[in-house]
Amino acid sequence: MSKDLLQEQSDLTLDDICERCGLSIDTVTTYVHEGLVDVSGSEATGWKFTQTHMVHIQKARRLEQDLRLNPAGSVLVLELLAQIDTLKARLKHFDPQS
Amino acid sequence: MTMEYKDYYAVLGVEKSATEEEIKLAFRKLARKYHPDLNKDEGAEAKFKEIGEANDVLSDPEKRAAYDQLGQGYQPGQDFRPPPDWPNRAEGFDFTGRPGADGAQQQDFSEFFEDLFGRAQRQQQGPRQQPNFNAKGQDSHARIVIDLNDTFNGAKRTITLKVPELSADGHMVLKNRTLDVTIPKGVREGQSIRLKKQGGPGYGKGEAGDLYLEISFKPHKYYHTEGNDLYLDLPVTPWEAALGGKIETSTPAGPVSLNIPANSKQGGKLRLKGRGIPAKTPGDLYVVLQITLPPADSPKAKELYQTIAKELDFNPRAQMAAQL
């Protein structure tokens, strides 16, 4: 396998995420506990985030601010959006006209 | 300076006489409809900003009163010139240094808005104006559509993004920006590629933000993906499915040789481990059999079908009656 294969690096710490998203440790911890992102380990100091995780956290935050949601609500919205995307992709596959 | 008059009531789709409750309700409905994270249409983001701006004015009784007073006699799109000395001349109104009802979106508002309500505030509070303020620019996000093959081989693509930019006369316009992007091998749908320093410009000496490109795959007639796994709809003949046999086919991961088991059913799945999207633990390839009937469009074909009909005791509806 070639060496430029995408290995999504889990190289962002909790502090990195807080700094880059402009969020408090509590807020990011809430997202982890809500299951928005799956970071391995139960100790917050050992959590490793990917860039995709970061994008998801930023999205959740935007939805909360813009639509007056709470974290549980925004995580639910993102999960449902992902399901809709999957279903739309399947639908497209079965019915290219749609 | 002149600019276009904006009809905030029309933006929210409410009457001029609308109550605070009606405005709030209209705004919330539209915000959910056009939120750029929920609505992927091209114009959604611009529309969302417009709605936010209209709400900021109309949900604040003072701003609304000032807007009503100013706007008398103007039509949407008409050139608008605020009275000289505005807002000082606007008796009873003081908007300087006032945070908006929803401060988060403040900086994206139109010139029309800023001229009436926000200019002083921006000069006082905006980070851009402070000589010693340095901060990283905002990260921006976009979606790109790539071919499935790109993730198997990696690729270089030139993409065009529509980016809002402030034109010389102060209007927000959408400009095309072209970027060369390297698609890394093994990227999955929904993942984001990060382009360093290609996002919003930094403040002061701060560096530019990053650009995140969310990947989606162009729909394909025979292939689709679920996570790391690749699904191939493979057309097979009725006899290949019934009798079994070897089929050679090409896949994005290279040519494969398939052993179709005898008595395979329509929709039957064959799994080829590790032939899905490349990764440290690559996904699998699922071949889904699509049994395709030859058309009965020649005397020979008709005769063969008639022979089967006569010779085979087969009724696919035999179980139906029992289950009704």
CSV table of C-alpha atoms in Angstrom, one decimal:
chain,number,residue,atom,x,y,z
A,1,MET,CA,0.0,0.0,0.0
A,2,SER,CA,1.4,3.4,-1.0
A,3,LYS,CA,2.8,5.7,1.7
A,4,ASP,CA,0.5,8.6,0.9
A,5,LEU,CA,-2.5,6.6,2.1
A,6,LEU,CA,-4.7,8.7,4.2
A,7,GLN,CA,-4.2,7.8,7.9
A,8,GLU,CA,-6.5,10.1,9.7
A,9,GLN,CA,-4.2,11.3,12.4
A,10,SER,CA,-5.6,11.3,15.9
A,11,ASP,CA,-3.0,13.9,17.0
A,12,LEU,CA,-5.1,16.7,18.5
A,13,THR,CA,-5.4,16.8,22.3
A,14,LEU,CA,-8.3,18.2,24.3
A,15,ASP,CA,-6.4,21.5,24.8
A,16,ASP,CA,-5.7,21.7,21.0
A,17,ILE,CA,-9.4,21.3,20.2
A,18,CYS,CA,-10.4,23.9,22.8
A,19,GLU,CA,-7.9,26.4,21.5
A,20,ARG,CA,-8.8,25.9,17.8
A,21,CYS,CA,-12.6,25.9,18.3
A,22,GLY,CA,-12.5,28.6,20.9
A,23,LEU,CA,-14.4,26.4,23.4
A,24,SER,CA,-14.0,25.5,27.0
A,25,ILE,CA,-12.8,22.1,28.3
A,26,ASP,CA,-16.3,21.6,29.8
A,27,THR,CA,-18.0,22.2,26.5
A,28,VAL,CA,-15.8,19.8,24.5
A,29,THR,CA,-16.1,17.2,27.3
A,30,THR,CA,-19.8,17.5,27.0
A,31,TYR,CA,-19.6,16.6,23.3
A,32,VAL,CA,-17.5,13.6,24.1
A,33,HIS,CA,-19.9,12.4,26.8
A,34,GLU,CA,-22.8,12.9,24.4
A,35,GLY,CA,-21.1,10.6,22.0
A,36,LEU,CA,-20.6,13.2,19.2
A,37,VAL,CA,-17.0,12.0,18.7
A,38,ASP,CA,-15.5,8.8,19.7
A,39,VAL,CA,-12.1,9.4,21.3
A,40,SER,CA,-10.5,6.4,22.9
A,41,GLY,CA,-10.0,6.2,26.6
A,42,SER,CA,-11.9,7.3,29.7
A,43,GLU,CA,-9.2,9.8,30.9
A,44,ALA,CA,-9.6,13.2,29.3
A,45,THR,CA,-5.8,13.7,29.3
A,46,GLY,CA,-5.5,10.7,27.0
A,47,TRP,CA,-8.2,11.7,24.5
A,48,LYS,CA,-7.0,12.1,20.9
A,49,PHE,CA,-9.1,13.9,18.3
A,50,THR,CA,-9.0,13.8,14.5
A,51,GLN,CA,-9.6,16.7,12.2
A,52,THR,CA,-13.0,15.2,11.3
A,53,HIS,CA,-13.8,15.2,15.0
A,54,MET,CA,-13.0,18.9,15.1
A,55,VAL,CA,-15.2,19.6,12.2
A,56,HIS,CA,-18.1,17.8,13.9
A,57,ILE,CA,-17.6,19.7,17.1
A,58,GLN,CA,-17.6,23.0,15.2
A,59,LYS,CA,-20.8,22.1,13.3
A,60,ALA,CA,-22.6,21.1,16.6
A,61,ARG,CA,-21.6,24.4,18.1
A,62,ARG,CA,-22.9,26.4,15.2
A,63,LEU,CA,-26.2,24.6,15.2
A,64,GLU,CA,-26.6,25.3,18.9
A,65,GLN,CA,-25.8,29.0,18.6
A,66,ASP,CA,-27.9,29.6,15.5
A,67,LEU,CA,-30.9,27.5,16.3
A,68,ARG,CA,-30.9,27.7,20.1
A,69,LEU,CA,-30.2,24.0,20.7
A,70,ASN,CA,-28.6,22.3,23.6
A,71,PRO,CA,-25.6,19.9,23.1
A,72,ALA,CA,-27.9,16.8,23.2
A,73,GLY,CA,-30.1,18.4,20.6
A,74,SER,CA,-27.3,19.3,18.2
A,75,VAL,CA,-25.7,15.9,18.5
A,76,LEU,CA,-29.0,14.3,17.6
A,77,VAL,CA,-29.4,16.7,14.7
A,78,LEU,CA,-25.9,15.7,13.4
A,79,GLU,CA,-26.7,12.0,13.8
A,80,LEU,CA,-30.0,12.4,11.9
A,81,LEU,CA,-28.2,14.4,9.2
A,82,ALA,CA,-25.7,11.6,8.8
A,83,GLN,CA,-28.5,9.1,8.5
A,84,ILE,CA,-30.3,11.2,5.9
A,85,ASP,CA,-27.1,11.4,3.9
A,86,THR,CA,-26.7,7.7,4.0
A,87,LEU,CA,-30.3,7.1,3.0
A,88,LYS,CA,-30.1,9.7,0.2
A,89,ALA,CA,-27.0,8.0,-1.1
A,90,ARG,CA,-28.8,4.7,-1.2
A,91,LEU,CA,-31.9,6.2,-2.7
A,92,LYS,CA,-29.8,7.8,-5.4
A,93,HIS,CA,-28.3,4.4,-6.1
A,94,PHE,CA,-31.6,2.7,-6.5
A,95,ASP,CA,-33.4,5.5,-8.2
A,96,PRO,CA,-30.9,7.7,-10.2
A,97,GLN,CA,-33.8,10.1,-11.2
A,98,SER,CA,-34.5,11.2,-7.6
B,1,MET,CA,-22.6,56.7,-0.5
B,2,THR,CA,-25.7,54.8,-1.7
B,3,MET,CA,-26.7,51.2,-1.3
B,4,GLU,CA,-29.7,49.0,-1.9
B,5,TYR,CA,-32.6,49.3,0.4
B,6,LYS,CA,-33.4,46.0,2.1
B,7,ASP,CA,-36.9,45.1,2.9
B,8,TYR,CA,-36.4,43.1,6.1
B,9,TYR,CA,-40.1,42.4,6.4
B,10,ALA,CA,-40.1,40.7,3.0
B,11,VAL,CA,-37.0,38.7,4.0
B,12,LEU,CA,-38.8,37.2,6.9
B,13,GLY,CA,-42.1,37.0,5.0
B,14,VAL,CA,-44.1,38.9,7.6
B,15,GLU,CA,-46.4,41.9,7.4
B,16,LYS,CA,-45.1,45.4,8.5
B,17,SER,CA,-47.6,45.1,11.3
B,18,ALA,CA,-46.3,41.8,12.5
B,19,THR,CA,-46.0,41.3,16.3
B,20,GLU,CA,-42.7,40.4,18.0
B,21,GLU,CA,-44.0,36.8,18.4
B,22,GLU,CA,-44.7,36.5,14.6
B,23,ILE,CA,-41.3,37.8,13.8
B,24,LYS,CA,-39.6,35.4,16.2
B,25,LEU,CA,-41.6,32.5,14.8
B,26,ALA,CA,-40.9,33.5,11.1
B,27,PHE,CA,-37.2,33.8,11.9
B,28,ARG,CA,-36.9,30.5,13.7
B,29,LYS,CA,-38.7,28.6,10.9
B,30,LEU,CA,-36.5,30.2,8.2
B,31,ALA,CA,-33.3,29.7,10.2
B,32,ARG,CA,-34.0,26.0,10.4
B,33,LYS,CA,-34.7,25.9,6.8
B,34,TYR,CA,-31.7,27.7,5.5
B,35,HIS,CA,-29.0,26.9,8.1
B,36,PRO,CA,-25.9,26.1,6.0
B,37,ASP,CA,-25.2,23.0,8.1
B,38,LEU,CA,-28.7,21.6,7.3
B,39,ASN,CA,-29.3,22.9,3.8
B,40,LYS,CA,-26.6,22.1,1.3
B,41,ASP,CA,-28.1,24.3,-1.5
B,42,GLU,CA,-25.8,26.9,-2.9
B,43,GLY,CA,-27.7,29.9,-1.9
B,44,ALA,CA,-28.6,28.7,1.6
B,45,GLU,CA,-25.7,30.4,3.4
B,46,ALA,CA,-26.4,33.8,1.9
B,47,LYS,CA,-30.1,33.5,2.6
B,48,PHE,CA,-29.3,32.5,6.2
B,49,LYS,CA,-27.2,35.6,6.7
B,50,GLU,CA,-29.9,37.8,5.3
B,51,ILE,CA,-32.5,36.2,7.6
B,52,GLY,CA,-30.2,36.8,10.6
B,53,GLU,CA,-29.7,40.4,9.7
B,54,ALA,CA,-33.4,41.0,9.2
B,55,ASN,CA,-34.2,39.4,12.6
B,56,ASP,CA,-31.5,41.4,14.3
B,57,VAL,CA,-33.2,44.6,13.3
B,58,LEU,CA,-36.9,43.6,13.5
B,59,SER,CA,-36.6,41.7,16.9
B,60,ASP,CA,-35.2,44.8,18.6
B,61,PRO,CA,-38.0,47.4,19.1
B,62,GLU,CA,-35.7,50.3,18.9
B,63,LYS,CA,-33.9,49.2,15.7
B,64,ARG,CA,-37.2,48.3,14.2
B,65,ALA,CA,-38.7,51.7,15.0
B,66,ALA,CA,-35.6,53.4,13.5
B,67,TYR,CA,-35.8,51.2,10.4
B,68,ASP,CA,-39.5,51.9,9.9
B,69,GLN,CA,-38.9,55.6,10.2
B,70,LEU,CA,-36.0,55.6,7.8
B,71,GLY,CA,-37.5,53.2,5.3
B,72,GLN,CA,-40.7,55.1,4.5
B,73,GLY,CA,-41.2,55.3,0.8
B,74,TYR,CA,-38.3,53.0,-0.2
B,75,GLN,CA,-38.8,49.9,-2.3
B,76,PRO,CA,-36.6,46.8,-2.1
B,77,GLY,CA,-33.5,47.1,-4.3
B,78,GLN,CA,-33.9,50.9,-4.7
B,79,ASP,CA,-30.8,53.0,-4.0
B,80,PHE,CA,-30.9,54.0,-0.4
B,81,ARG,CA,-29.1,57.0,1.1
B,82,PRO,CA,-29.2,57.3,4.9
B,83,PRO,CA,-29.8,60.8,6.1
B,84,PRO,CA,-26.7,62.9,6.8
B,85,ASP,CA,-25.4,62.5,10.3
B,86,TRP,CA,-27.2,59.3,10.9
B,87,PRO,CA,-27.4,57.8,13.5
B,88,ASN,CA,-26.7,61.0,15.5
B,89,ARG,CA,-29.7,62.7,13.9
B,90,ALA,CA,-32.0,59.8,14.7
B,91,GLU,CA,-33.7,61.2,17.7
B,92,GLY,CA,-34.0,58.8,20.5
B,93,PHE,CA,-31.9,56.1,19.0
B,94,ASP,CA,-28.4,55.2,20.0
B,95,PHE,CA,-26.9,52.2,18.4
B,96,THR,CA,-23.3,52.8,19.1
B,97,GLY,CA,-21.5,50.1,21.0
B,98,ARG,CA,-24.7,48.0,21.2
B,99,PRO,CA,-24.4,44.3,20.8
B,100,GLY,CA,-26.8,42.9,18.3
B,101,ALA,CA,-29.7,40.7,19.5
B,102,ASP,CA,-27.6,37.8,18.2
B,103,GLY,CA,-24.0,39.0,18.4
B,104,ALA,CA,-22.5,35.9,16.9
B,105,GLN,CA,-23.2,36.9,13.3
B,106,GLN,CA,-22.5,40.5,13.6
B,107,GLN,CA,-19.6,40.8,11.3
B,108,ASP,CA,-21.3,39.3,8.3
B,109,PHE,CA,-24.0,41.8,8.1
B,110,SER,CA,-24.6,43.9,4.9
B,111,GLU,CA,-23.4,47.4,4.4
B,112,PHE,CA,-26.9,48.5,4.6
B,113,PHE,CA,-27.2,47.2,8.1
B,114,GLU,CA,-23.8,48.5,9.2
B,115,ASP,CA,-24.5,51.9,8.0
B,116,LEU,CA,-27.6,52.1,10.0
B,117,PHE,CA,-26.8,50.2,13.1
B,118,GLY,CA,-23.4,48.7,13.3
B,119,ARG,CA,-20.6,50.8,11.9
B,120,ALA,CA,-19.6,52.6,15.1
B,121,GLN,CA,-19.8,49.4,17.0
B,122,ARG,CA,-17.6,47.6,14.6
B,123,GLN,CA,-14.9,50.3,14.8
B,124,GLN,CA,-15.0,50.1,18.5
B,125,GLN,CA,-15.1,46.4,19.0
B,126,GLY,CA,-14.0,44.7,15.8
B,127,PRO,CA,-10.6,43.0,16.2
B,128,ARG,CA,-9.6,44.2,12.7
B,129,GLN,CA,-9.3,47.8,14.0
B,130,GLN,CA,-7.0,47.1,16.9
B,131,PRO,CA,-3.4,47.6,15.9
B,132,ASN,CA,-2.0,45.1,18.5
B,133,PHE,CA,-4.6,42.4,18.0
B,134,ASN,CA,-3.4,39.3,16.3
B,135,ALA,CA,-5.5,36.3,15.8
B,136,LYS,CA,-5.8,33.3,13.5
B,137,GLY,CA,-8.4,33.8,10.8
B,138,GLN,CA,-11.6,31.8,10.7
B,139,ASP,CA,-11.6,28.3,9.4
B,140,SER,CA,-13.9,27.8,6.4
B,141,HIS,CA,-15.7,24.8,5.1
B,142,ALA,CA,-16.8,23.5,1.8
B,143,ARG,CA,-18.0,20.3,0.2
B,144,ILE,CA,-16.4,18.7,-2.8
B,145,VAL,CA,-17.6,15.8,-4.9
B,146,ILE,CA,-15.0,13.4,-6.2
B,147,ASP,CA,-15.0,10.2,-8.2
B,148,LEU,CA,-14.9,6.9,-6.3
B,149,ASN,CA,-11.7,6.0,-8.2
B,150,ASP,CA,-9.9,9.0,-6.7
B,151,THR,CA,-10.0,7.5,-3.2
B,152,PHE,CA,-8.5,4.2,-4.5
B,153,ASN,CA,-5.6,5.8,-6.4
B,154,GLY,CA,-5.3,9.3,-4.8
B,155,ALA,CA,-5.7,12.2,-7.2
B,156,LYS,CA,-5.1,15.8,-7.9
B,157,ARG,CA,-8.2,17.9,-8.6
B,158,THR,CA,-8.7,21.5,-9.4
B,159,ILE,CA,-11.8,22.8,-7.6
B,160,THR,CA,-13.7,26.1,-7.8
B,161,LEU,CA,-15.1,27.5,-4.6
B,162,LYS,CA,-17.5,30.4,-4.3
B,163,VAL,CA,-16.2,32.7,-1.7
B,164,PRO,CA,-17.9,35.8,-0.4
B,165,GLU,CA,-15.6,38.9,-0.8
B,166,LEU,CA,-16.0,42.5,-0.1
B,167,SER,CA,-16.0,44.4,-3.4
B,168,ALA,CA,-14.5,47.9,-3.9
B,169,ASP,CA,-17.9,49.5,-3.5
B,170,GLY,CA,-18.5,47.6,-0.3
B,171,HIS,CA,-20.9,44.9,-1.5
B,172,MET,CA,-20.6,41.3,-0.6
B,173,VAL,CA,-20.1,39.4,-3.8
B,174,LEU,CA,-19.5,35.8,-4.5
B,175,LYS,CA,-16.1,35.3,-6.2
B,176,ASN,CA,-14.8,32.1,-7.8
B,177,ARG,CA,-11.6,30.8,-6.3
B,178,THR,CA,-9.7,28.0,-7.9
B,179,LEU,CA,-7.6,25.6,-5.8
B,180,ASP,CA,-5.5,22.6,-6.5
B,181,VAL,CA,-6.3,19.9,-4.1
B,182,THR,CA,-4.5,16.6,-3.5
B,183,ILE,CA,-7.1,13.9,-2.7
B,184,PRO,CA,-5.4,11.5,-0.4
B,185,LYS,CA,-5.8,7.8,-1.1
B,186,GLY,CA,-8.3,6.1,1.3
B,187,VAL,CA,-10.5,9.2,1.9
B,188,ARG,CA,-14.1,8.3,2.9
B,189,GLU,CA,-17.4,10.0,2.3
B,190,GLY,CA,-18.0,12.5,5.1
B,191,GLN,CA,-14.3,12.9,6.0
B,192,SER,CA,-12.7,16.3,5.7
B,193,ILE,CA,-9.4,17.3,4.1
B,194,ARG,CA,-7.7,20.2,5.7
B,195,LEU,CA,-5.9,22.8,3.6
B,196,LYS,CA,-3.7,24.8,5.8
B,197,LYS,CA,-4.0,28.6,5.7
B,198,GLN,CA,-6.6,28.6,2.9
B,199,GLY,CA,-9.5,29.8,5.1
B,200,GLY,CA,-10.4,33.3,6.2
B,201,PRO,CA,-7.6,35.9,6.5
B,202,GLY,CA,-6.0,36.4,9.8
B,203,TYR,CA,-6.3,39.5,12.0
B,204,GLY,CA,-3.2,41.6,12.5
B,205,LYS,CA,-0.2,39.3,12.2
B,206,GLY,CA,-2.3,36.2,12.9
B,207,GLU,CA,-2.1,33.6,10.2
B,208,ALA,CA,-5.0,32.7,7.9
B,209,GLY,CA,-7.5,30.1,9.0
B,210,ASP,CA,-7.7,26.6,7.5
B,211,LEU,CA,-10.1,25.4,4.8
B,212,TYR,CA,-11.9,22.1,5.4
B,213,LEU,CA,-13.2,20.2,2.4
B,214,GLU,CA,-15.9,17.6,3.2
B,215,ILE,CA,-15.7,14.7,0.8
B,216,SER,CA,-18.7,13.2,-1.0
B,217,PHE,CA,-18.6,10.7,-3.9
B,218,LYS,CA,-20.2,11.3,-7.3
B,219,PRO,CA,-23.0,8.8,-7.6
B,220,HIS,CA,-22.0,5.8,-9.7
B,221,LYS,CA,-24.2,3.4,-11.7
B,222,TYR,CA,-22.7,0.2,-10.3
B,223,TYR,CA,-20.9,1.2,-7.1
B,224,HIS,CA,-21.7,2.8,-3.8
B,225,THR,CA,-20.0,3.0,-0.5
B,226,GLU,CA,-21.0,2.5,3.1
B,227,GLY,CA,-18.2,3.7,5.4
B,228,ASN,CA,-15.1,1.8,4.3
B,229,ASP,CA,-17.0,-0.9,2.4
B,230,LEU,CA,-17.6,-0.8,-1.3
B,231,TYR,CA,-20.7,-2.3,-2.9
B,232,LEU,CA,-20.8,-3.4,-6.5
B,233,ASP,CA,-24.0,-4.3,-8.3
B,234,LEU,CA,-22.9,-7.0,-10.7
B,235,PRO,CA,-25.2,-8.0,-13.5
B,236,VAL,CA,-25.2,-11.8,-14.0
B,237,THR,CA,-27.2,-14.1,-16.3
B,238,PRO,CA,-29.8,-16.5,-14.9
B,239,TRP,CA,-27.7,-19.5,-15.8
B,240,GLU,CA,-24.6,-18.0,-14.1
B,241,ALA,CA,-26.7,-17.6,-11.0
B,242,ALA,CA,-28.3,-21.0,-11.2
B,243,LEU,CA,-25.3,-23.1,-12.3
B,244,GLY,CA,-22.6,-21.1,-10.6
B,245,GLY,CA,-19.3,-20.3,-12.3
B,246,LYS,CA,-16.3,-18.0,-12.6
B,247,ILE,CA,-16.7,-14.4,-13.5
B,248,GLU,CA,-13.9,-11.9,-14.2
B,249,THR,CA,-14.7,-8.3,-13.5
B,250,SER,CA,-12.7,-5.1,-12.9
B,251,THR,CA,-13.1,-3.2,-9.7
B,252,PRO,CA,-11.5,0.1,-8.5
B,253,ALA,CA,-9.1,-2.1,-6.5
B,254,GLY,CA,-8.1,-4.0,-9.6
B,255,PRO,CA,-9.5,-7.0,-11.6
B,256,VAL,CA,-11.0,-9.8,-9.5
B,257,SER,CA,-12.1,-13.3,-10.3
B,258,LEU,CA,-15.4,-14.3,-8.6
B,259,ASN,CA,-16.7,-17.8,-7.9
B,260,ILE,CA,-20.5,-17.6,-8.1
B,261,PRO,CA,-22.0,-20.4,-6.1
B,262,ALA,CA,-24.7,-22.5,-7.8
B,263,ASN,CA,-28.2,-21.6,-6.9
B,264,SER,CA,-27.4,-18.0,-6.1
B,265,LYS,CA,-30.3,-15.7,-5.5
B,266,GLN,CA,-31.1,-12.3,-6.8
B,267,GLY,CA,-29.4,-9.8,-4.4
B,268,GLY,CA,-27.1,-12.4,-3.1
B,269,LYS,CA,-23.9,-11.0,-1.7
B,270,LEU,CA,-20.3,-12.1,-2.1
B,271,ARG,CA,-17.7,-10.6,0.2
B,272,LEU,CA,-14.2,-9.9,-0.9
B,273,LYS,CA,-12.2,-9.0,2.1
B,274,GLY,CA,-9.9,-6.0,2.0
B,275,ARG,CA,-11.0,-4.9,-1.5
B,276,GLY,CA,-13.0,-1.9,-0.3
B,277,ILE,CA,-11.6,1.6,0.3
B,278,PRO,CA,-7.9,1.4,1.2
B,279,ALA,CA,-6.9,2.1,4.8
B,280,LYS,CA,-4.7,0.5,7.4
B,281,THR,CA,-7.6,-1.9,7.8
B,282,PRO,CA,-9.2,-1.6,4.3
B,283,GLY,CA,-12.9,-2.0,3.8
B,284,ASP,CA,-14.4,-5.0,2.1
B,285,LEU,CA,-16.0,-5.3,-1.4
B,286,TYR,CA,-19.5,-6.7,-1.5
B,287,VAL,CA,-20.6,-7.9,-4.9
B,288,VAL,CA,-24.4,-7.9,-5.1
B,289,LEU,CA,-25.7,-10.2,-7.8
B,290,GLN,CA,-28.3,-8.6,-10.1
B,291,ILE,CA,-29.8,-11.4,-12.1
B,292,THR,CA,-30.6,-10.0,-15.6
B,293,LEU,CA,-33.0,-11.7,-17.9
B,294,PRO,CA,-32.2,-11.9,-21.6
B,295,PRO,CA,-35.0,-10.3,-23.6
B,296,ALA,CA,-37.4,-12.6,-25.5
B,297,ASP,CA,-36.9,-10.6,-28.7
B,298,SER,CA,-36.1,-13.3,-31.2
B,299,PRO,CA,-37.9,-16.5,-32.2
B,300,LYS,CA,-34.9,-18.5,-30.7
B,301,ALA,CA,-35.1,-16.7,-27.3
B,302,LYS,CA,-38.9,-17.2,-27.2
B,303,GLU,CA,-38.6,-20.8,-28.0
B,304,LEU,CA,-36.1,-21.3,-25.2
B,305,TYR,CA,-38.3,-19.5,-22.7
B,306,GLN,CA,-41.2,-21.7,-23.8
B,307,THR,CA,-39.1,-24.8,-23.3
B,308,ILE,CA,-38.3,-23.8,-19.8
B,309,ALA,CA,-42.0,-23.0,-19.1
B,310,LYS,CA,-43.0,-26.4,-20.3
B,311,GLU,CA,-40.2,-28.4,-18.8
B,312,LEU,CA,-39.8,-26.8,-15.4
B,313,ASP,CA,-42.3,-27.1,-12.7
B,314,PHE,CA,-41.7,-23.6,-11.2
B,315,ASN,CA,-44.2,-21.3,-9.7
B,316,PRO,CA,-42.7,-18.3,-7.8
B,317,ARG,CA,-46.1,-17.5,-6.4
B,318,ALA,CA,-46.7,-20.9,-4.9
B,319,GLN,CA,-46.2,-19.6,-1.3
B,320,MET,CA,-48.2,-16.4,-1.7
B,321,ALA,CA,-51.7,-17.7,-1.2
B,322,ALA,CA,-50.8,-19.3,2.1
B,323,GLN,CA,-49.4,-16.0,3.4
B,324,LEU,CA,-52.3,-13.8,2.6
